[in-house]
Amino acid sequence: MFLTKLTINVRSREFRRDFANIHDLHRTVMSAYPDIDGDIPARQAHGVLWRLDPTHTGYTAYIQSHTAPTWTRLPRDYTTATPEVRPLQPVLDAIAPGRKLSFRLLANATQDTRPIALKGRTRRVAHHKPEDQIAWLIRKGEQHGFVIPTARDGQPDVNPSPVPRTIGHKDNTTITIDPVRFDGHLIITDHAAFTHALTTGIGRAKAYGCGLLTLAPPRNT
């Protein structure tokens, strides 16, 4: 597997277009991978997950994939530096139950509701309260082989941060996502389940910048 770092040129006309329409940004990311014949979407076939992180100077994009990317199709001024691509295998090799790591995850934390007006049909809505977002992540951890440890203040060692709403258009459909960014620590409990989560993502809206879990050594707290 591979992890790419793109240092985005926020003055790029093409990036500003993509930033205004998340589906265009998805297509720009996928331009680094070959087309796929068959019924499996190209993003799933290549195992592509990505995230756009704000920095003090603009944005950095992180893209993870099973397939080695080819970034020569990017518009000439889309980045301010040569794309950095490194293998993810050292991270996968370091996965072990009991290991504590710091992490970042941009997630589409949602729940299904049944409003009376919809007469039994479900509607997916985003969690907006921090306590509900943290509870969502803890449930995902139970599914995906990790737990959130307790911090010194007795609360879960994770900080959910609001992120501006993501908007896009695909065909005649409007895409609306209210993501949340989680920064904190986790402890691995199940090697296979955690590896699967790391390689396939967590939650929904994976085509639109959600679900990528990135790891680092634990921070001093």
mmCIF file of C-alpha atoms in Angstrom:
data_model
loop_
_atom_site.group_PDB
_atom_site.id
_atom_site.type_symbol
_atom_site.label_atom_id
_atom_site.label_comp_id
_atom_site.label_asym_id
_atom_site.label_seq_id
_atom_site.Cartn_x
_atom_site.Cartn_y
_atom_site.Cartn_z
ATOM 1 C CA MET A 1 0.000 0.000 0.000
ATOM 2 C CA PHE A 2 0.989 3.614 -0.538
ATOM 3 C CA LEU A 3 0.470 6.976 1.155
ATOM 4 C CA THR A 4 0.834 10.195 -0.841
ATOM 5 C CA LYS A 5 1.295 13.708 0.502
ATOM 6 C CA LEU A 6 0.318 16.589 -1.792
ATOM 7 C CA THR A 7 1.147 20.154 -0.780
ATOM 8 C CA ILE A 8 -1.683 22.068 -2.409
ATOM 9 C CA ASN A 9 -1.266 25.367 -4.224
ATOM 10 C CA VAL A 10 -4.309 27.283 -3.017
ATOM 11 C CA ARG A 11 -3.835 29.793 -5.854
ATOM 12 C CA SER A 12 -4.422 27.088 -8.443
ATOM 13 C CA ARG A 13 -7.585 27.721 -10.443
ATOM 14 C CA GLU A 14 -8.187 23.991 -10.739
ATOM 15 C CA PHE A 15 -7.893 23.480 -6.982
ATOM 16 C CA ARG A 16 -10.320 26.322 -6.280
ATOM 17 C CA ARG A 17 -12.762 24.653 -8.683
ATOM 18 C CA ASP A 18 -12.304 21.328 -6.883
ATOM 19 C CA PHE A 19 -12.636 22.931 -3.465
ATOM 20 C CA ALA A 20 -16.028 24.300 -4.461
ATOM 21 C CA ASN A 21 -17.286 20.890 -5.644
ATOM 22 C CA ILE A 22 -16.197 17.818 -3.693
ATOM 23 C CA HIS A 23 -17.074 15.538 -6.606
ATOM 24 C CA ASP A 24 -14.552 17.374 -8.799
ATOM 25 C CA LEU A 25 -11.937 16.925 -6.082
ATOM 26 C CA HIS A 26 -12.750 13.212 -5.975
ATOM 27 C CA ARG A 27 -12.213 13.002 -9.745
ATOM 28 C CA THR A 28 -8.870 14.820 -9.493
ATOM 29 C CA VAL A 29 -7.694 12.352 -6.840
ATOM 30 C CA MET A 30 -8.819 9.396 -8.956
ATOM 31 C CA SER A 31 -6.981 10.747 -12.021
ATOM 32 C CA ALA A 32 -3.814 9.212 -10.508
ATOM 33 C CA TYR A 33 -5.205 5.690 -10.938
ATOM 34 C CA PRO A 34 -6.063 3.627 -14.038
ATOM 35 C CA ASP A 35 -9.650 3.027 -15.104
ATOM 36 C CA ILE A 36 -11.234 -0.245 -14.056
ATOM 37 C CA ASP A 37 -13.414 -2.540 -16.172
ATOM 38 C CA GLY A 38 -16.301 -4.176 -14.343
ATOM 39 C CA ASP A 39 -18.866 -3.329 -11.715
ATOM 40 C CA ILE A 40 -16.487 -2.414 -8.870
ATOM 41 C CA PRO A 41 -16.003 1.361 -8.555
ATOM 42 C CA ALA A 42 -12.430 2.454 -9.252
ATOM 43 C CA ARG A 43 -12.040 3.952 -5.768
ATOM 44 C CA GLN A 44 -12.818 0.616 -4.141
ATOM 45 C CA ALA A 45 -10.744 -1.378 -6.641
ATOM 46 C CA HIS A 46 -7.661 0.742 -5.933
ATOM 47 C CA GLY A 47 -8.432 1.086 -2.214
ATOM 48 C CA VAL A 48 -8.318 4.885 -2.393
ATOM 49 C CA LEU A 49 -8.950 6.934 0.748
ATOM 50 C CA TRP A 50 -8.071 10.603 1.018
ATOM 51 C CA ARG A 51 -8.313 13.622 3.279
ATOM 52 C CA LEU A 52 -7.690 17.355 2.917
ATOM 53 C CA ASP A 53 -6.023 18.845 6.001
ATOM 54 C CA PRO A 54 -5.822 22.609 6.585
ATOM 55 C CA THR A 55 -2.377 24.027 7.376
ATOM 56 C CA HIS A 56 -1.152 27.497 8.354
ATOM 57 C CA THR A 57 -0.395 28.173 4.666
ATOM 58 C CA GLY A 58 -3.223 26.331 2.918
ATOM 59 C CA TYR A 59 -3.992 22.628 2.565
ATOM 60 C CA THR A 60 -2.234 19.282 2.453
ATOM 61 C CA ALA A 61 -3.906 16.265 0.857
ATOM 62 C CA TYR A 62 -3.175 12.727 2.033
ATOM 63 C CA ILE A 63 -4.120 9.872 -0.283
ATOM 64 C CA GLN A 64 -3.852 6.186 0.595
ATOM 65 C CA SER A 65 -4.219 3.387 -1.947
ATOM 66 C CA HIS A 66 -3.491 -0.241 -2.754
ATOM 67 C CA THR A 67 -2.276 0.798 -6.226
ATOM 68 C CA ALA A 68 0.807 2.950 -6.794
ATOM 69 C CA PRO A 69 -0.436 6.379 -7.976
ATOM 70 C CA THR A 70 0.795 8.319 -10.992
ATOM 71 C CA TRP A 71 0.471 12.031 -10.281
ATOM 72 C CA THR A 72 1.605 13.298 -13.689
ATOM 73 C CA ARG A 73 -2.015 14.026 -14.643
ATOM 74 C CA LEU A 74 -2.399 16.701 -12.001
ATOM 75 C CA PRO A 75 -2.677 20.252 -13.389
ATOM 76 C CA ARG A 76 0.777 21.816 -13.575
ATOM 77 C CA ASP A 77 0.277 24.301 -10.742
ATOM 78 C CA TYR A 78 -1.944 22.136 -8.517
ATOM 79 C CA THR A 79 0.822 21.542 -5.968
ATOM 80 C CA THR A 80 3.744 23.599 -4.690
ATOM 81 C CA ALA A 81 6.064 20.596 -4.295
ATOM 82 C CA THR A 82 6.686 17.228 -5.882
ATOM 83 C CA PRO A 83 4.178 14.645 -4.616
ATOM 84 C CA GLU A 84 5.645 12.529 -1.820
ATOM 85 C CA VAL A 85 4.765 8.831 -2.067
ATOM 86 C CA ARG A 86 5.886 6.299 0.510
ATOM 87 C CA PRO A 87 4.975 2.677 1.265
ATOM 88 C CA LEU A 88 2.476 2.064 4.058
ATOM 89 C CA GLN A 89 3.885 -1.372 4.909
ATOM 90 C CA PRO A 90 5.943 -0.160 7.906
ATOM 91 C CA VAL A 91 2.725 1.144 9.473
ATOM 92 C CA LEU A 92 0.926 -2.136 8.803
ATOM 93 C CA ASP A 93 3.846 -4.089 10.257
ATOM 94 C CA ALA A 94 3.661 -2.056 13.465
ATOM 95 C CA ILE A 95 0.025 -2.957 14.204
ATOM 96 C CA ALA A 96 -0.127 -4.976 17.415
ATOM 97 C CA PRO A 97 -2.789 -5.388 20.108
ATOM 98 C CA GLY A 98 -2.077 -3.199 23.121
ATOM 99 C CA ARG A 99 -0.164 -0.577 21.164
ATOM 100 C CA LYS A 100 -1.145 3.052 21.807
ATOM 101 C CA LEU A 101 -1.000 5.520 18.913
ATOM 102 C CA SER A 102 -2.106 9.046 18.170
ATOM 103 C CA PHE A 103 -4.480 9.387 15.251
ATOM 104 C CA ARG A 104 -6.457 11.714 13.036
ATOM 105 C CA LEU A 105 -9.719 10.816 11.327
ATOM 106 C CA LEU A 106 -12.079 12.969 9.288
ATOM 107 C CA ALA A 107 -15.389 11.155 9.508
ATOM 108 C CA ASN A 108 -18.957 11.389 8.355
ATOM 109 C CA ALA A 109 -20.448 10.658 11.781
ATOM 110 C CA THR A 110 -24.135 10.031 11.161
ATOM 111 C CA GLN A 111 -27.179 8.211 12.445
ATOM 112 C CA ASP A 112 -30.324 6.950 10.744
ATOM 113 C CA THR A 113 -33.584 8.505 11.942
ATOM 114 C CA ARG A 114 -37.243 7.873 11.077
ATOM 115 C CA PRO A 115 -39.023 11.235 10.918
ATOM 116 C CA ILE A 116 -42.819 10.974 11.107
ATOM 117 C CA ALA A 117 -43.111 12.937 7.868
ATOM 118 C CA LEU A 118 -41.230 10.195 5.988
ATOM 119 C CA LYS A 119 -43.771 7.538 7.046
ATOM 120 C CA GLY A 120 -41.303 4.885 8.144
ATOM 121 C CA ARG A 121 -38.487 5.708 5.757
ATOM 122 C CA THR A 122 -35.100 6.542 7.230
ATOM 123 C CA ARG A 123 -33.125 9.755 6.938
ATOM 124 C CA ARG A 124 -29.415 9.947 7.636
ATOM 125 C CA VAL A 125 -28.418 12.931 9.767
ATOM 126 C CA ALA A 126 -25.058 14.059 11.107
ATOM 127 C CA HIS A 127 -24.123 14.117 14.770
ATOM 128 C CA HIS A 128 -23.358 17.711 15.791
ATOM 129 C CA LYS A 129 -22.913 17.438 19.564
ATOM 130 C CA PRO A 130 -19.343 16.526 20.637
ATOM 131 C CA GLU A 131 -20.601 13.900 23.091
ATOM 132 C CA ASP A 132 -22.610 12.200 20.323
ATOM 133 C CA GLN A 133 -19.646 12.346 17.940
ATOM 134 C CA ILE A 134 -17.368 10.740 20.530
ATOM 135 C CA ALA A 135 -19.971 8.056 21.267
ATOM 136 C CA TRP A 136 -20.147 7.345 17.512
ATOM 137 C CA LEU A 137 -16.367 6.919 17.357
ATOM 138 C CA ILE A 138 -16.322 4.632 20.404
ATOM 139 C CA ARG A 139 -18.916 2.395 18.723
ATOM 140 C CA LYS A 140 -16.805 2.330 15.564
ATOM 141 C CA GLY A 141 -13.824 1.333 17.668
ATOM 142 C CA GLU A 142 -15.740 -1.677 18.977
ATOM 143 C CA GLN A 143 -16.306 -2.744 15.369
ATOM 144 C CA HIS A 144 -12.816 -1.956 14.125
ATOM 145 C CA GLY A 145 -10.471 -3.281 16.780
ATOM 146 C CA PHE A 146 -9.549 -0.265 18.890
ATOM 147 C CA VAL A 147 -10.591 1.621 22.001
ATOM 148 C CA ILE A 148 -10.237 5.264 22.969
ATOM 149 C CA PRO A 149 -8.281 5.470 26.252
ATOM 150 C CA THR A 150 -9.157 7.777 29.119
ATOM 151 C CA ALA A 151 -7.233 11.035 29.414
ATOM 152 C CA ARG A 152 -5.999 12.557 32.671
ATOM 153 C CA ASP A 153 -9.247 14.464 33.065
ATOM 154 C CA GLY A 154 -11.194 11.203 33.065
ATOM 155 C CA GLN A 155 -12.725 11.864 29.630
ATOM 156 C CA PRO A 156 -12.097 9.953 26.379
ATOM 157 C CA ASP A 157 -8.711 10.997 24.972
ATOM 158 C CA VAL A 158 -10.063 12.420 21.731
ATOM 159 C CA ASN A 159 -11.009 15.885 20.540
ATOM 160 C CA PRO A 160 -13.751 16.268 17.911
ATOM 161 C CA SER A 161 -13.438 19.467 15.889
ATOM 162 C CA PRO A 162 -16.111 20.981 13.631
ATOM 163 C CA VAL A 163 -15.307 21.126 9.939
ATOM 164 C CA PRO A 164 -17.090 23.306 7.364
ATOM 165 C CA ARG A 165 -19.860 21.596 5.434
ATOM 166 C CA THR A 166 -18.743 19.861 2.246
ATOM 167 C CA ILE A 167 -20.798 20.498 -0.888
ATOM 168 C CA GLY A 168 -20.690 18.903 -4.304
ATOM 169 C CA HIS A 169 -22.713 18.045 -7.381
ATOM 170 C CA LYS A 170 -22.848 14.768 -9.283
ATOM 171 C CA ASP A 171 -25.186 14.563 -12.259
ATOM 172 C CA ASN A 172 -28.413 16.080 -10.881
ATOM 173 C CA THR A 173 -27.688 15.214 -7.263
ATOM 174 C CA THR A 174 -26.401 17.593 -4.597
ATOM 175 C CA ILE A 175 -23.837 16.119 -2.201
ATOM 176 C CA THR A 176 -23.910 17.492 1.348
ATOM 177 C CA ILE A 177 -21.611 16.194 4.097
ATOM 178 C CA ASP A 178 -21.115 17.555 7.618
ATOM 179 C CA PRO A 179 -17.827 15.938 8.639
ATOM 180 C CA VAL A 180 -16.063 16.017 11.990
ATOM 181 C CA ARG A 181 -12.318 15.760 12.607
ATOM 182 C CA PHE A 182 -11.129 13.543 15.443
ATOM 183 C CA ASP A 183 -7.645 13.978 16.954
ATOM 184 C CA GLY A 184 -6.594 11.835 19.878
ATOM 185 C CA HIS A 185 -5.193 8.516 20.998
ATOM 186 C CA LEU A 186 -6.345 4.954 20.457
ATOM 187 C CA ILE A 187 -5.257 1.539 21.672
ATOM 188 C CA ILE A 188 -5.354 -1.402 19.263
ATOM 189 C CA THR A 189 -7.325 -4.391 20.528
ATOM 190 C CA ASP A 190 -7.694 -6.608 17.453
ATOM 191 C CA HIS A 191 -5.009 -6.925 14.768
ATOM 192 C CA ALA A 192 -7.225 -8.141 11.916
ATOM 193 C CA ALA A 193 -10.129 -5.775 12.533
ATOM 194 C CA PHE A 194 -7.854 -2.749 12.949
ATOM 195 C CA THR A 195 -5.854 -3.582 9.821
ATOM 196 C CA HIS A 196 -9.092 -3.826 7.866
ATOM 197 C CA ALA A 197 -10.235 -0.444 9.179
ATOM 198 C CA LEU A 198 -6.901 1.145 8.347
ATOM 199 C CA THR A 199 -6.906 -0.173 4.783
ATOM 200 C CA THR A 200 -10.596 0.264 3.920
ATOM 201 C CA GLY A 201 -11.589 3.293 6.004
ATOM 202 C CA ILE A 202 -14.093 4.109 8.718
ATOM 203 C CA GLY A 203 -17.641 5.327 8.182
ATOM 204 C CA ARG A 204 -19.373 6.687 5.098
ATOM 205 C CA ALA A 205 -18.530 9.237 2.366
ATOM 206 C CA LYS A 206 -15.145 7.640 1.647
ATOM 207 C CA ALA A 207 -15.202 8.921 -1.927
ATOM 208 C CA TYR A 208 -15.497 12.460 -0.594
ATOM 209 C CA GLY A 209 -12.601 12.816 1.796
ATOM 210 C CA CYS A 210 -13.872 10.907 4.842
ATOM 211 C CA GLY A 211 -12.718 7.675 6.463
ATOM 212 C CA LEU A 212 -8.916 7.852 6.206
ATOM 213 C CA LEU A 213 -7.272 6.964 9.527
ATOM 214 C CA THR A 214 -3.703 8.238 9.877
ATOM 215 C CA LEU A 215 -1.419 7.211 12.735
ATOM 216 C CA ALA A 216 1.622 8.573 14.561
ATOM 217 C CA PRO A 217 3.531 7.799 17.762
ATOM 218 C CA PRO A 218 1.644 8.794 20.926
ATOM 219 C CA ARG A 219 2.001 12.384 22.069
ATOM 220 C CA ASN A 220 3.095 13.297 25.546
ATOM 221 C CA THR A 221 0.012 14.258 27.558
#
